[in-house]
């Protein structure tokens, strides 16, 4: 070929990998055949004179099989992102004002509920948690702009300890110009919304804390398992919270637990989105425990529901979080082996 390049085109499929390694090992010897003053060029005639030892087809077949498998493993491993802490869950309180029937933490079980701490996160613990998270972000060595760190206020119900939540948010904001690693840090809160007042919603907006409201659909039937400690359905109360946020101009996202009733109709969720101008979304799949058993066919149906909803939500310019995490890895040619930041080595949890 032109510009001093020589091409090797194997006639047999089983010799390509072997030929690559053979030439790579002997590259210095081939370079010695070159002539020229500006740069050494190896002529076609010289290349033809260079001896290439060809094993038997049986050995080549074995080589191709073993080395290709090794190369594939190395490629996959090269695309697995290393552990890097960039998510911190702040459990401001283990207490919750609901007792959802599918709660995997056991808040629906009186015995388990009694084990939850009555003591909320203190300001002292919150300060230590923020300092520790910043230290871990720095140690991760990640690109702080491309992989924005995140603090997620969780529980229990995080608004049970609203004052400490605000303290953490204010501290992070005060550090943005001091600590480069938190300049683009994102904050969000996952709440059932029942303790969210107009004053609190506006304060959180001011602090830059995104609000995600937990709900299971747009009907009372879909929310039948979302109940308070006394067993009362709270669906209408949640709708009042959504109405309030819409009225005062506070954007909310939805954190939807996919009950068996929810996944029966994709249109219910879309009506909820359209009614409240929701711009962000996240689905949660139910899990079994000793008190709540998920039917065998549930996971497949729930997964199909998420895919169907993703297609419809895209038409509205809304991208569901669970799917987008996978697509982000796909566009970067990274292996996405875990949907949970904890198992992927990227999450810490700080409580009281």
CSV table of C-alpha atoms in Angstrom, one decimal:
chain,number,residue,atom,x,y,z
A,1,UNK,CA,0.0,0.0,0.0
A,2,UNK,CA,1.0,3.7,-0.2
A,3,UNK,CA,3.0,5.8,2.4
A,4,UNK,CA,5.3,3.0,3.4
A,5,UNK,CA,2.6,0.7,4.7
A,6,UNK,CA,2.4,-3.0,4.0
A,7,UNK,CA,-0.7,-5.0,4.4
A,8,UNK,CA,-1.0,-8.6,5.5
A,9,UNK,CA,-4.2,-10.2,4.3
A,10,UNK,CA,-4.6,-13.8,5.6
A,11,UNK,CA,-6.4,-16.2,3.3
A,12,UNK,CA,-7.5,-18.5,6.2
A,13,UNK,CA,-9.6,-17.3,9.1
A,14,UNK,CA,-7.7,-19.3,11.8
A,15,UNK,CA,-4.4,-17.5,11.2
A,16,UNK,CA,-5.3,-13.8,11.8
A,17,UNK,CA,-4.8,-13.7,15.5
A,18,UNK,CA,-1.6,-15.8,15.3
A,19,UNK,CA,-0.2,-13.6,12.5
A,20,UNK,CA,-0.8,-10.4,14.5
A,21,UNK,CA,1.1,-11.7,17.5
A,22,UNK,CA,3.9,-13.2,15.4
A,23,UNK,CA,4.5,-9.9,13.5
A,24,UNK,CA,4.2,-7.9,16.8
A,25,UNK,CA,6.9,-10.1,18.4
A,26,UNK,CA,9.3,-9.8,15.4
A,27,UNK,CA,8.7,-6.1,14.7
A,28,UNK,CA,12.3,-5.1,15.5
A,29,UNK,CA,13.7,-7.7,13.1
A,30,UNK,CA,11.4,-6.4,10.4
A,31,UNK,CA,12.4,-2.8,11.0
A,32,UNK,CA,16.0,-3.8,10.4
A,33,UNK,CA,15.2,-4.7,6.9
A,34,UNK,CA,14.2,-1.1,6.1
A,35,UNK,CA,16.2,1.4,4.1
A,36,UNK,CA,16.0,5.1,3.5
A,37,UNK,CA,17.3,8.4,5.0
A,38,UNK,CA,14.1,10.3,6.0
A,39,UNK,CA,12.5,7.2,7.5
A,40,UNK,CA,13.2,3.5,7.1
A,41,UNK,CA,10.9,1.8,4.6
A,42,UNK,CA,10.5,-1.9,4.3
A,43,UNK,CA,9.9,-2.9,0.7
A,44,UNK,CA,7.4,-5.5,-0.4
A,45,UNK,CA,10.3,-7.6,-1.6
A,46,UNK,CA,11.9,-7.5,1.8
A,47,UNK,CA,8.7,-8.4,3.5
A,48,UNK,CA,8.3,-11.4,1.2
A,49,UNK,CA,11.7,-12.6,2.2
A,50,UNK,CA,10.9,-12.4,6.0
A,51,UNK,CA,10.2,-15.9,7.2
A,52,UNK,CA,6.8,-16.5,8.9
A,53,UNK,CA,6.5,-19.9,10.6
A,54,UNK,CA,3.0,-21.4,10.1
A,55,UNK,CA,1.9,-24.0,12.6
A,56,UNK,CA,-0.5,-26.8,11.7
A,57,UNK,CA,-4.2,-26.0,11.3
A,58,UNK,CA,-5.0,-27.9,14.5
A,59,UNK,CA,-2.6,-25.7,16.5
A,60,UNK,CA,-3.9,-22.6,14.7
A,61,UNK,CA,-7.5,-23.5,15.5
A,62,UNK,CA,-6.6,-24.0,19.2
A,63,UNK,CA,-4.6,-20.8,19.3
A,64,UNK,CA,-7.5,-18.8,17.7
A,65,UNK,CA,-10.0,-20.2,20.2
A,66,UNK,CA,-7.8,-19.7,23.3
A,67,UNK,CA,-6.4,-16.3,22.5
A,68,UNK,CA,-9.7,-14.9,21.2
A,69,UNK,CA,-11.3,-15.8,24.5
A,70,UNK,CA,-8.4,-14.2,26.4
A,71,UNK,CA,-8.7,-11.0,24.3
A,72,UNK,CA,-12.4,-10.9,24.9
A,73,UNK,CA,-12.0,-11.1,28.6
A,74,UNK,CA,-9.3,-8.5,28.6
A,75,UNK,CA,-11.5,-6.2,26.5
A,76,UNK,CA,-14.4,-6.7,28.9
A,77,UNK,CA,-12.2,-6.0,31.9
A,78,UNK,CA,-10.8,-2.9,30.3
A,79,UNK,CA,-14.4,-1.5,30.0
A,80,UNK,CA,-15.4,-2.2,33.6
A,81,UNK,CA,-15.2,1.1,35.5
A,82,UNK,CA,-13.2,0.9,38.7
A,83,UNK,CA,-14.8,1.5,42.0
A,84,UNK,CA,-15.2,5.2,42.6
A,85,UNK,CA,-17.4,6.7,45.4
A,86,UNK,CA,-19.7,9.4,43.9
A,87,UNK,CA,-23.1,8.7,45.6
A,88,UNK,CA,-23.9,9.3,49.3
A,89,UNK,CA,-27.2,8.4,50.9
A,90,UNK,CA,-27.9,10.6,53.9
A,91,UNK,CA,-30.3,8.7,56.2
A,92,UNK,CA,-31.5,11.6,58.2
A,93,UNK,CA,-34.0,9.4,60.0
A,94,UNK,CA,-34.9,5.8,60.2
A,95,UNK,CA,-38.5,6.7,61.2
A,96,UNK,CA,-41.2,6.8,58.6
A,97,UNK,CA,-44.8,8.0,58.7
A,98,UNK,CA,-45.9,5.3,56.3
A,99,UNK,CA,-46.0,1.5,56.5
A,100,UNK,CA,-46.2,0.4,52.8
A,101,UNK,CA,-47.1,-3.2,52.5
A,102,UNK,CA,-44.1,-3.9,50.2
A,103,UNK,CA,-41.6,-2.0,52.3
A,104,UNK,CA,-38.3,-4.0,52.1
A,105,UNK,CA,-37.0,-2.2,55.2
A,106,UNK,CA,-39.8,-3.8,57.3
A,107,UNK,CA,-41.6,-0.6,58.3
A,108,UNK,CA,-44.8,-2.5,57.9
A,109,UNK,CA,-43.8,-5.0,60.5
A,110,UNK,CA,-44.3,-4.0,64.2
A,111,UNK,CA,-41.4,-6.1,65.4
A,112,UNK,CA,-38.9,-4.8,62.8
A,113,UNK,CA,-40.2,-1.3,63.2
A,114,UNK,CA,-39.4,-1.4,66.9
A,115,UNK,CA,-35.7,-1.9,66.0
A,116,UNK,CA,-35.5,1.3,64.0
A,117,UNK,CA,-33.7,4.0,65.8
A,118,UNK,CA,-35.8,6.8,67.4
A,119,UNK,CA,-32.7,9.0,67.4
A,120,UNK,CA,-32.3,11.1,64.2
A,121,UNK,CA,-29.1,12.1,62.6
A,122,UNK,CA,-27.5,14.9,64.6
A,123,UNK,CA,-25.8,18.0,63.1
A,124,UNK,CA,-22.4,16.7,64.4
A,125,UNK,CA,-22.9,13.4,62.5
A,126,UNK,CA,-24.1,15.3,59.4
A,127,UNK,CA,-20.9,17.4,59.4
A,128,UNK,CA,-18.7,14.3,59.7
A,129,UNK,CA,-20.7,12.6,57.0
A,130,UNK,CA,-20.2,15.5,54.6
A,131,UNK,CA,-16.4,15.7,55.3
A,132,UNK,CA,-16.1,11.9,54.9
A,133,UNK,CA,-17.9,12.0,51.6
A,134,UNK,CA,-15.7,14.8,50.2
A,135,UNK,CA,-12.6,12.8,51.2
A,136,UNK,CA,-13.9,9.7,49.4
A,137,UNK,CA,-14.7,11.7,46.3
A,138,UNK,CA,-11.2,13.1,46.2
A,139,UNK,CA,-9.7,9.6,46.6
A,140,UNK,CA,-11.9,8.3,43.7
A,141,UNK,CA,-9.9,10.3,41.2
A,142,UNK,CA,-12.9,10.6,38.9
A,143,UNK,CA,-13.9,13.5,36.6
A,144,UNK,CA,-16.1,15.6,38.8
A,145,UNK,CA,-17.8,17.2,35.9
A,146,UNK,CA,-18.5,14.1,33.8
A,147,UNK,CA,-19.5,12.0,36.9
A,148,UNK,CA,-21.2,14.5,39.1
A,149,UNK,CA,-21.2,13.4,42.7
A,150,UNK,CA,-24.7,13.2,44.3
A,151,UNK,CA,-26.1,13.3,47.8
A,152,UNK,CA,-29.5,11.7,48.2
A,153,UNK,CA,-31.6,12.4,51.3
A,154,UNK,CA,-33.3,9.2,52.2
A,155,UNK,CA,-34.9,7.3,55.1
A,156,UNK,CA,-37.2,6.3,56.6
A,157,UNK,CA,-38.7,9.6,55.7
A,158,UNK,CA,-36.0,12.3,55.4
A,159,UNK,CA,-38.5,15.2,56.2
A,160,UNK,CA,-38.8,13.7,59.7
A,161,UNK,CA,-35.5,15.4,60.3
A,162,UNK,CA,-36.0,18.4,58.0
A,163,UNK,CA,-33.6,20.8,60.0
A,164,UNK,CA,-30.6,18.6,59.6
A,165,UNK,CA,-31.4,18.0,55.9
A,166,UNK,CA,-31.3,21.8,55.4
A,167,UNK,CA,-28.1,22.0,57.4
A,168,UNK,CA,-26.4,19.5,55.1
A,169,UNK,CA,-27.6,21.3,51.9
A,170,UNK,CA,-26.5,24.7,53.2
A,171,UNK,CA,-23.1,23.3,54.1
A,172,UNK,CA,-22.6,21.7,50.6
A,173,UNK,CA,-23.6,25.0,49.0
A,174,UNK,CA,-21.1,26.9,51.1
A,175,UNK,CA,-18.3,24.6,50.0
A,176,UNK,CA,-18.9,24.8,46.2
A,177,UNK,CA,-16.4,27.5,45.6
A,178,UNK,CA,-13.9,26.0,48.1
A,179,UNK,CA,-14.0,22.3,47.3
A,180,UNK,CA,-13.7,21.7,43.5
A,181,UNK,CA,-15.1,18.1,43.9
A,182,UNK,CA,-18.5,19.4,45.1
A,183,UNK,CA,-18.8,22.4,42.7
A,184,UNK,CA,-21.2,20.4,40.5
A,185,UNK,CA,-22.6,18.0,43.2
A,186,UNK,CA,-26.3,17.3,42.8
A,187,UNK,CA,-28.7,17.0,45.8
A,188,UNK,CA,-32.0,15.2,45.8
A,189,UNK,CA,-34.6,14.0,48.3
A,190,UNK,CA,-36.8,10.9,48.0
A,191,UNK,CA,-39.9,11.6,50.1
A,192,UNK,CA,-43.5,10.3,50.4
A,193,UNK,CA,-44.5,14.0,50.4
A,194,UNK,CA,-46.8,14.0,53.4
A,195,UNK,CA,-44.6,16.2,55.5
A,196,UNK,CA,-43.8,18.6,52.6
A,197,UNK,CA,-45.3,22.0,53.3
A,198,UNK,CA,-45.3,25.0,51.0
A,199,UNK,CA,-42.6,26.7,53.0
A,200,UNK,CA,-40.4,23.6,53.0
A,201,UNK,CA,-40.8,23.0,49.2
A,202,UNK,CA,-39.7,26.5,48.4
A,203,UNK,CA,-36.8,26.3,50.8
A,204,UNK,CA,-35.6,23.1,49.1
A,205,UNK,CA,-35.9,24.7,45.7
A,206,UNK,CA,-33.8,27.6,46.9
A,207,UNK,CA,-31.1,25.2,48.2
A,208,UNK,CA,-31.0,23.3,44.9
A,209,UNK,CA,-32.4,20.0,46.4
A,210,UNK,CA,-34.5,18.2,43.8
A,211,UNK,CA,-37.7,16.6,45.2
A,212,UNK,CA,-38.8,13.1,44.3
A,213,UNK,CA,-42.2,12.1,45.5
A,214,UNK,CA,-43.0,8.4,46.0
A,215,UNK,CA,-46.2,7.2,44.4
A,216,UNK,CA,-47.4,4.0,42.8
A,217,UNK,CA,-49.7,5.3,40.0
A,218,UNK,CA,-52.6,7.6,39.2
A,219,UNK,CA,-55.4,5.6,40.8
A,220,UNK,CA,-56.3,4.6,44.4
A,221,UNK,CA,-56.2,1.0,43.4
A,222,UNK,CA,-52.6,1.3,42.2
A,223,UNK,CA,-51.7,2.9,45.5
A,224,UNK,CA,-53.5,0.4,47.7
A,225,UNK,CA,-50.3,-0.8,49.3
A,226,UNK,CA,-49.1,2.7,50.1
A,227,UNK,CA,-50.7,3.1,53.6
A,228,UNK,CA,-49.9,4.9,56.9
A,229,UNK,CA,-49.1,3.1,60.1
A,230,UNK,CA,-52.9,2.8,60.9
A,231,UNK,CA,-53.5,1.1,57.5
A,232,UNK,CA,-55.2,4.1,55.9
A,233,UNK,CA,-54.7,4.8,52.2
A,234,UNK,CA,-52.7,8.0,51.6
A,235,UNK,CA,-53.1,8.5,47.8
A,236,UNK,CA,-55.3,11.6,48.0
A,237,UNK,CA,-52.9,13.2,50.4
A,238,UNK,CA,-50.0,12.7,48.0
A,239,UNK,CA,-52.1,14.2,45.2
A,240,UNK,CA,-52.6,17.3,47.4
A,241,UNK,CA,-48.8,17.6,47.8
A,242,UNK,CA,-48.4,17.3,44.0
A,243,UNK,CA,-51.1,20.0,43.5
A,244,UNK,CA,-49.3,22.3,46.0
A,245,UNK,CA,-45.9,21.9,44.3
A,246,UNK,CA,-47.5,22.6,40.9
A,247,UNK,CA,-49.3,25.7,42.2
A,248,UNK,CA,-46.1,27.3,43.7
A,249,UNK,CA,-43.9,26.4,40.8
A,250,UNK,CA,-41.7,23.7,42.5
A,251,UNK,CA,-40.8,20.9,40.0
A,252,UNK,CA,-41.0,17.4,41.3
A,253,UNK,CA,-39.9,14.0,39.9
A,254,UNK,CA,-41.7,10.8,40.7
A,255,UNK,CA,-40.3,7.7,42.3
A,256,UNK,CA,-42.8,5.0,41.3
A,257,UNK,CA,-42.8,1.6,43.0
A,258,UNK,CA,-44.3,-0.8,40.5
A,259,UNK,CA,-47.0,-2.7,42.2
A,260,UNK,CA,-48.9,-5.5,40.4
A,261,UNK,CA,-51.8,-3.1,39.9
A,262,UNK,CA,-49.5,-0.3,38.5
A,263,UNK,CA,-48.0,-2.5,35.7
A,264,UNK,CA,-51.5,-3.4,34.4
A,265,UNK,CA,-51.9,-0.1,32.6
A,266,UNK,CA,-49.2,2.1,31.1
A,267,UNK,CA,-51.6,5.0,30.6
A,268,UNK,CA,-52.1,5.6,34.3
A,269,UNK,CA,-48.5,6.8,34.8
A,270,UNK,CA,-48.7,8.9,31.6
A,271,UNK,CA,-51.8,10.7,33.0
A,272,UNK,CA,-50.0,11.4,36.2
A,273,UNK,CA,-47.0,12.9,34.3
A,274,UNK,CA,-49.2,15.0,32.1
A,275,UNK,CA,-51.4,16.3,34.9
A,276,UNK,CA,-48.5,17.5,37.0
A,277,UNK,CA,-45.9,18.4,34.4
A,278,UNK,CA,-43.4,15.9,35.7
A,279,UNK,CA,-40.0,16.1,34.0
A,280,UNK,CA,-38.0,13.4,35.7
A,281,UNK,CA,-38.9,9.8,36.6
A,282,UNK,CA,-37.6,6.7,38.3
A,283,UNK,CA,-39.2,3.2,38.6
A,284,UNK,CA,-38.6,0.8,41.6
A,285,UNK,CA,-39.2,-2.9,41.4
A,286,UNK,CA,-40.7,-4.7,44.4
A,287,UNK,CA,-38.7,-7.3,46.3
A,288,UNK,CA,-39.8,-10.3,48.3
A,289,UNK,CA,-39.2,-10.9,52.0
A,290,UNK,CA,-40.7,-13.1,54.7
A,291,UNK,CA,-43.8,-10.8,54.9
A,292,UNK,CA,-44.3,-10.0,51.3
A,293,UNK,CA,-43.9,-12.4,48.4
A,294,UNK,CA,-43.6,-11.2,44.8
A,295,UNK,CA,-45.3,-13.5,42.3
A,296,UNK,CA,-42.9,-15.4,40.0
A,297,UNK,CA,-44.1,-13.7,36.8
A,298,UNK,CA,-43.8,-10.2,38.3
A,299,UNK,CA,-40.2,-9.3,37.4
A,300,UNK,CA,-40.7,-10.0,33.7
A,301,UNK,CA,-43.9,-8.0,33.6
A,302,UNK,CA,-42.4,-5.1,35.5
A,303,UNK,CA,-39.4,-5.1,33.2
A,304,UNK,CA,-41.6,-5.0,30.1
A,305,UNK,CA,-43.6,-2.2,31.7
A,306,UNK,CA,-40.5,-0.1,32.2
A,307,UNK,CA,-39.4,-0.6,28.6
A,308,UNK,CA,-42.9,0.3,27.3
A,309,UNK,CA,-43.1,3.4,29.5
A,310,UNK,CA,-39.6,4.5,28.5
A,311,UNK,CA,-40.7,4.6,24.8
A,312,UNK,CA,-43.8,6.7,25.7
A,313,UNK,CA,-42.0,9.0,28.1
A,314,UNK,CA,-39.4,9.8,25.5
A,315,UNK,CA,-42.1,11.3,23.3
A,316,UNK,CA,-42.7,13.8,26.1
A,317,UNK,CA,-39.0,14.5,26.5
A,318,UNK,CA,-38.8,12.5,29.8
A,319,UNK,CA,-36.1,9.9,30.4
A,320,UNK,CA,-36.5,7.3,33.1
A,321,UNK,CA,-33.5,7.1,35.4
A,322,UNK,CA,-33.0,3.4,35.5
A,323,UNK,CA,-32.8,3.0,31.7
A,324,UNK,CA,-30.7,6.1,31.3
A,325,UNK,CA,-28.0,4.8,33.6
A,326,UNK,CA,-27.7,1.8,31.3
A,327,UNK,CA,-27.7,3.9,28.1
A,328,UNK,CA,-25.0,6.1,29.6
A,329,UNK,CA,-22.7,3.1,30.1
A,330,UNK,CA,-23.6,1.9,26.6
A,331,UNK,CA,-22.5,5.1,24.9
A,332,UNK,CA,-19.2,5.0,26.8
A,333,UNK,CA,-18.7,1.3,25.9
A,334,UNK,CA,-18.6,0.5,29.5
A,335,UNK,CA,-19.8,-2.8,31.1
A,336,UNK,CA,-22.9,-2.1,33.2
A,337,UNK,CA,-22.8,-5.0,35.6
A,338,UNK,CA,-24.8,-3.4,38.5
A,339,UNK,CA,-27.9,-1.2,38.7
A,340,UNK,CA,-27.0,-0.4,42.3
A,341,UNK,CA,-24.2,2.0,43.1
A,342,UNK,CA,-23.5,0.1,46.3
A,343,UNK,CA,-22.6,-3.2,44.6
A,344,UNK,CA,-20.7,-1.3,42.0
A,345,UNK,CA,-18.4,0.2,44.7
A,346,UNK,CA,-19.7,3.8,44.1
A,347,UNK,CA,-21.9,4.4,47.1
A,348,UNK,CA,-21.7,5.1,50.8
A,349,UNK,CA,-24.5,5.4,53.3
A,350,UNK,CA,-24.4,7.7,56.3
A,351,UNK,CA,-26.9,7.5,59.1
A,352,UNK,CA,-27.0,8.7,62.7
